[in-house]
């Protein structure tokens, strides 16, 4: 049986702990008994770098559908690395409708979303959306290069805040102005974010060329304020801008957009047209070769300056020439010659 504790044993133990705390130099608040002193603090936690309050609580959900390739997966991971205010989620099934993403963002407590949609295992589409009210924009992604693939010399601090640089054309067209505001809200890191650093050492540039938006990431070098590319890089070809999040009325549609299926179809048609042209050229050449040649009438003046050749006397041979034996073997030919010489020598005798 267990031994019974005495009544004063618990109070004595607390008193011993209080003595140890007081001997260690711990400050005990006034008005409290010594037996209720706090345990000593072994590790001191440093204060945060920024003492400000995180007010702009922008959170971006970055995820994709099933069927993406390795390049898209690395690009998605690079964007999560560069954006400390981003969140990740599992891949969405291709059978689900796009408006389900609004519910996923609500569960993840995110008000912005970047969604990668893969089709036919070769075409990549990117959605930028302000959930759940909208607007949202759909882009075709081209010329993707990731951080690991480029092997650039630039580098930046993880979690640092970027500068956003936009082409002057973003202020000239209304649909570009809408995209500019959407990019600012998605890519800019909120001030005093817990995972961010209070430094600015790289730039996100958005430039417009050939009706497409070109994304680049550069490092700012403090010595001479020059720029060195870090990566990733990709090109966005605008398709549509919708009023709602992942759907709704169409605000803008790109008239110069050409779908990848149409582009591949035109390439196949051009190759087929070249092949047909070569075949037609070969058929025409064969017809020309088989066709009858046109006879040109003789010109009577062609023989005016021709001089007749001298006629040679005709020699008639009365004696039949001896037939030479056709012998392939040289030894047999020599034997036949020797026999003939012996016959001539006997006749002379």
PDB file of N, CA and C in Angstrom, residues 50 54 59 80-88 157-161 189-198:
ATOM      1  N   UNK A  50       9.723  44.550 -36.847  1.00  0.00           N
ATOM      2  CA  UNK A  50       8.829  45.681 -37.060  1.00  0.00           C
ATOM      3  C   UNK A  50       7.778  45.704 -35.964  1.00  0.00           C
ATOM      4  N   UNK A  54      -0.199  44.777 -38.382  1.00  0.00           N
ATOM      5  CA  UNK A  54      -0.543  44.208 -39.687  1.00  0.00           C
ATOM      6  C   UNK A  54      -2.018  44.491 -39.956  1.00  0.00           C
ATOM      7  N   UNK A  59      -4.312  37.789 -48.369  1.00  0.00           N
ATOM      8  CA  UNK A  59      -3.791  36.427 -48.464  1.00  0.00           C
ATOM      9  C   UNK A  59      -4.130  35.877 -49.848  1.00  0.00           C
ATOM     10  N   UNK A  80       5.144  30.880 -54.826  1.00  0.00           N
ATOM     11  CA  UNK A  80       4.909  30.753 -53.382  1.00  0.00           C
ATOM     12  C   UNK A  80       6.122  31.206 -52.586  1.00  0.00           C
ATOM     13  N   UNK A  81       7.313  30.948 -53.112  1.00  0.00           N
ATOM     14  CA  UNK A  81       8.533  31.370 -52.415  1.00  0.00           C
ATOM     15  C   UNK A  81       8.679  32.883 -52.423  1.00  0.00           C
ATOM     16  N   UNK A  82       8.359  33.510 -53.548  1.00  0.00           N
ATOM     17  CA  UNK A  82       8.532  34.961 -53.670  1.00  0.00           C
ATOM     18  C   UNK A  82       7.443  35.744 -52.952  1.00  0.00           C
ATOM     19  N   UNK A  83       6.309  35.132 -52.682  1.00  0.00           N
ATOM     20  CA  UNK A  83       5.185  35.835 -52.057  1.00  0.00           C
ATOM     21  C   UNK A  83       4.960  35.246 -50.663  1.00  0.00           C
ATOM     22  N   UNK A  84       5.452  35.922 -49.616  1.00  0.00           N
ATOM     23  CA  UNK A  84       5.284  35.365 -48.252  1.00  0.00           C
ATOM     24  C   UNK A  84       3.840  35.365 -47.777  1.00  0.00           C
ATOM     25  N   UNK A  85       2.964  36.143 -48.415  1.00  0.00           N
ATOM     26  CA  UNK A  85       1.563  36.187 -47.993  1.00  0.00           C
ATOM     27  C   UNK A  85       0.703  35.188 -48.756  1.00  0.00           C
ATOM     28  N   UNK A  86       1.325  34.178 -49.352  1.00  0.00           N
ATOM     29  CA  UNK A  86       0.582  33.187 -50.137  1.00  0.00           C
ATOM     30  C   UNK A  86       0.307  31.948 -49.291  1.00  0.00           C
ATOM     31  N   UNK A  87      -0.674  31.187 -49.741  1.00  0.00           N
ATOM     32  CA  UNK A  87      -1.033  29.926 -49.110  1.00  0.00           C
ATOM     33  C   UNK A  87      -1.158  28.855 -50.186  1.00  0.00           C
ATOM     34  N   UNK A  88      -1.005  27.605 -49.779  1.00  0.00           N
ATOM     35  CA  UNK A  88      -1.051  26.478 -50.722  1.00  0.00           C
ATOM     36  C   UNK A  88      -2.248  25.595 -50.396  1.00  0.00           C
ATOM     37  N   UNK A 157      16.582  38.321 -50.740  1.00  0.00           N
ATOM     38  CA  UNK A 157      16.281  37.788 -49.423  1.00  0.00           C
ATOM     39  C   UNK A 157      14.895  37.155 -49.427  1.00  0.00           C
ATOM     40  N   UNK A 158      14.782  36.018 -48.771  1.00  0.00           N
ATOM     41  CA  UNK A 158      13.502  35.325 -48.716  1.00  0.00           C
ATOM     42  C   UNK A 158      12.533  36.111 -47.835  1.00  0.00           C
ATOM     43  N   UNK A 159      11.361  36.401 -48.389  1.00  0.00           N
ATOM     44  CA  UNK A 159      10.355  37.136 -47.644  1.00  0.00           C
ATOM     45  C   UNK A 159      10.458  38.638 -47.748  1.00  0.00           C
ATOM     46  N   UNK A 160      11.388  39.160 -48.545  1.00  0.00           N
ATOM     47  CA  UNK A 160      11.511  40.613 -48.676  1.00  0.00           C
ATOM     48  C   UNK A 160      10.382  41.169 -49.540  1.00  0.00           C
ATOM     49  N   UNK A 161      10.129  42.467 -49.408  1.00  0.00           N
ATOM     50  CA  UNK A 161       9.022  43.104 -50.114  1.00  0.00           C
ATOM     51  C   UNK A 161       9.504  43.581 -51.484  1.00  0.00           C
ATOM     52  N   UNK A 189       3.441  42.653 -51.257  1.00  0.00           N
ATOM     53  CA  UNK A 189       3.428  42.061 -49.923  1.00  0.00           C
ATOM     54  C   UNK A 189       2.862  43.066 -48.925  1.00  0.00           C
ATOM     55  N   UNK A 190       1.872  42.702 -48.128  1.00  0.00           N
ATOM     56  CA  UNK A 190       1.309  43.657 -47.152  1.00  0.00           C
ATOM     57  C   UNK A 190       2.358  44.095 -46.139  1.00  0.00           C
ATOM     58  N   UNK A 191       2.238  45.339 -45.709  1.00  0.00           N
ATOM     59  CA  UNK A 191       3.192  45.884 -44.739  1.00  0.00           C
ATOM     60  C   UNK A 191       2.981  45.236 -43.371  1.00  0.00           C
ATOM     61  N   UNK A 192       4.105  44.973 -42.690  1.00  0.00           N
ATOM     62  CA  UNK A 192       4.129  44.347 -41.368  1.00  0.00           C
ATOM     63  C   UNK A 192       3.551  42.926 -41.386  1.00  0.00           C
ATOM     64  N   UNK A 193       3.676  42.258 -42.521  1.00  0.00           N
ATOM     65  CA  UNK A 193       3.225  40.871 -42.558  1.00  0.00           C
ATOM     66  C   UNK A 193       4.148  40.026 -41.686  1.00  0.00           C
ATOM     67  N   UNK A 194       3.611  39.056 -40.915  1.00  0.00           N
ATOM     68  CA  UNK A 194       4.477  38.285 -40.005  1.00  0.00           C
ATOM     69  C   UNK A 194       5.599  37.527 -40.694  1.00  0.00           C
ATOM     70  N   UNK A 195       5.369  37.015 -41.922  1.00  0.00           N
ATOM     71  CA  UNK A 195       6.384  36.231 -42.623  1.00  0.00           C
ATOM     72  C   UNK A 195       7.285  37.078 -43.521  1.00  0.00           C
ATOM     73  N   UNK A 196       7.044  38.373 -43.599  1.00  0.00           N
ATOM     74  CA  UNK A 196       7.819  39.224 -44.510  1.00  0.00           C
ATOM     75  C   UNK A 196       8.957  39.903 -43.762  1.00  0.00           C
ATOM     76  N   UNK A 197       9.922  40.385 -44.531  1.00  0.00           N
ATOM     77  CA  UNK A 197      11.053  41.134 -44.000  1.00  0.00           C
ATOM     78  C   UNK A 197      10.932  42.603 -44.414  1.00  0.00           C
ATOM     79  N   UNK A 198      11.362  43.525 -43.564  1.00  0.00           N
ATOM     80  CA  UNK A 198      11.228  44.958 -43.891  1.00  0.00           C
ATOM     81  C   UNK A 198      12.339  45.454 -44.808  1.00  0.00           C
TER      82      UNK A 198
END
